[in-house]
Short mmCIF file of C-alpha atoms in Angstrom, two decimals:
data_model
loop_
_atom_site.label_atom_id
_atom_site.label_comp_id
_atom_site.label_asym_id
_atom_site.label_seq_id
_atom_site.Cartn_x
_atom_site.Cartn_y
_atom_site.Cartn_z
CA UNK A 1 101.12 85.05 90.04
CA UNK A 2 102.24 84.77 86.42
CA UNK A 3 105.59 86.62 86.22
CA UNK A 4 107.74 88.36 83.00
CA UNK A 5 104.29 88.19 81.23
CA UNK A 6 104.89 87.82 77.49
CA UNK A 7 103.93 90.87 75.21
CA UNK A 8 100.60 88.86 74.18
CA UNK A 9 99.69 88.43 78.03
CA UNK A 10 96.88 90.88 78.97
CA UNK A 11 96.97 92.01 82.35
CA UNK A 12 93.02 93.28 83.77
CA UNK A 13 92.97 96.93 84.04
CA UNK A 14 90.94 96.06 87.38
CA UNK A 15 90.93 93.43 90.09
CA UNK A 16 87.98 93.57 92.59
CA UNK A 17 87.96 91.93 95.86
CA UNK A 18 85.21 91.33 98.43
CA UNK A 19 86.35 91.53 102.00
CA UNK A 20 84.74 89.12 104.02
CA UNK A 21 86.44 84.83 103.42
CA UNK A 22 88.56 87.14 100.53
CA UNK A 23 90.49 89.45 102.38
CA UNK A 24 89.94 88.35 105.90
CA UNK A 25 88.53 86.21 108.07
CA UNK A 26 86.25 85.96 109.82
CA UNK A 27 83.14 87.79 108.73
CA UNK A 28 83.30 91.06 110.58
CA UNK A 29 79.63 91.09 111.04
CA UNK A 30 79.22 87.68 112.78
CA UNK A 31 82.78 87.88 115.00
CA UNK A 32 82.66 91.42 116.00
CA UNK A 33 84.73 90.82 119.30
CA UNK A 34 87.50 88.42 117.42
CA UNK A 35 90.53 89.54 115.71
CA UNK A 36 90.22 89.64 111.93
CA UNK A 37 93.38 88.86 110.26
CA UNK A 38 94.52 88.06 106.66
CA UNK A 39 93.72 85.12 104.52
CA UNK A 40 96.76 82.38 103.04
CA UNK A 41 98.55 84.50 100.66
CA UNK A 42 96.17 87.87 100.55
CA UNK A 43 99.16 89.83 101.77
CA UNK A 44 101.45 88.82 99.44
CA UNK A 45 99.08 88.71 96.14
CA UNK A 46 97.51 92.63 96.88
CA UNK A 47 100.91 94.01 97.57
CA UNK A 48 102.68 92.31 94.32
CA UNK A 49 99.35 94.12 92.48
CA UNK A 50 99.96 97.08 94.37
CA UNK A 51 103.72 97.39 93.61
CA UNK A 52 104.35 95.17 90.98
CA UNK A 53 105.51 96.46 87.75
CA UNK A 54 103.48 94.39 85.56
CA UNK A 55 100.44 95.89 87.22
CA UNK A 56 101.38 99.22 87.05
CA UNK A 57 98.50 100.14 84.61
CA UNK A 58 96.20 97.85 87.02
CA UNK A 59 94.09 99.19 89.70
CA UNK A 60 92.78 97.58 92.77
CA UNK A 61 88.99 97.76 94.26
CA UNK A 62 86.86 96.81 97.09
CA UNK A 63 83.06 95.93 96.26
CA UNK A 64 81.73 94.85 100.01
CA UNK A 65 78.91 94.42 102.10
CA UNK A 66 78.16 94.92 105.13
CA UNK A 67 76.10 94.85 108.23
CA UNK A 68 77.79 98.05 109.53
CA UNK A 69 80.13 98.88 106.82
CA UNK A 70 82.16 101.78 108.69
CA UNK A 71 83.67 98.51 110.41
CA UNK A 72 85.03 97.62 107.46
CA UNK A 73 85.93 100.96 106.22
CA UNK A 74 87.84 101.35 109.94
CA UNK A 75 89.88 98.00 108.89
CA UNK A 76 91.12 99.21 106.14
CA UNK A 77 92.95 101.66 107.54
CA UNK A 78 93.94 99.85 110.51
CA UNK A 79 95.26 96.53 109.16
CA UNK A 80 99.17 96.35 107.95
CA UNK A 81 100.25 95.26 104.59
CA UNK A 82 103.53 95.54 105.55
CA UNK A 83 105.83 98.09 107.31
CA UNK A 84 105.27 101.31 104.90
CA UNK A 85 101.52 100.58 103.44
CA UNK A 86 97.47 99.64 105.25
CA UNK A 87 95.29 97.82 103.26
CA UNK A 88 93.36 101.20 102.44
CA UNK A 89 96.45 102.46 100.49
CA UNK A 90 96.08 99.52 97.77
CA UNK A 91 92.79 100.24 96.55
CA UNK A 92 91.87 103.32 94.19
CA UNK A 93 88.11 102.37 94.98
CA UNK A 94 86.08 101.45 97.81
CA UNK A 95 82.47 100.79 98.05
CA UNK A 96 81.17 99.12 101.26
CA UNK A 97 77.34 99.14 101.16
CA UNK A 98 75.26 98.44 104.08
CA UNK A 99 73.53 94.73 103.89
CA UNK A 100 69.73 95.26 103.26
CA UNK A 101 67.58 92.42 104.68
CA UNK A 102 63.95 91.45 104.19
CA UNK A 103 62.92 93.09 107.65
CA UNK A 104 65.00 96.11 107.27
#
């Protein structure tokens, strides 16, 4: 992440992530019985956007979908940034819709 932005650097007033190969890994709707853990660096990028003070007029989102999304809704609050914050505590918005197919 860019640090000491300039004056002329404009930082997004919103950064949206997706959940599944964003956030974690794996998929929670194909490994339901596996552990899901963080992907390379998510940890350290939504806590610095979180807590950072060149964010501080940023806000964080979740746009997901999912097969069962109270799974992922249950993840958020279970999974540990770090010692004093869950995932769920970095984003001001969460949307996890339920994945529609043809036959349902």
């Amino acid at each position: 992440m860019k640090e000491n932005c300039s004056e002329t650097c404009q930082i997004p007033k919103l950064f949206v992530f997706d959940l599944d190969d964003t956030v974690w890994g794996p998929e929670l709707d194909f490994y339901m019985k596996k552990p899901v853990g963080y992907l390379k660096d998510i940890q350290e990028i939504l806590i610095e956007l979180h807590k950072g003070e060149s964010f501080k007029n940023s806000k964080l989102a979740v746009a997901s979908s999912s097969g069962v999304p109270k799974r992922g809704q249950k993840k958020l609050k279970e999974m540990n940034l770090s010692d004093d914050l869950v995932l769920e505590d970095v984003f001001s918005f969460i949307e996890i819709y339920r994945v529609r197919t043809l036959n349902s």
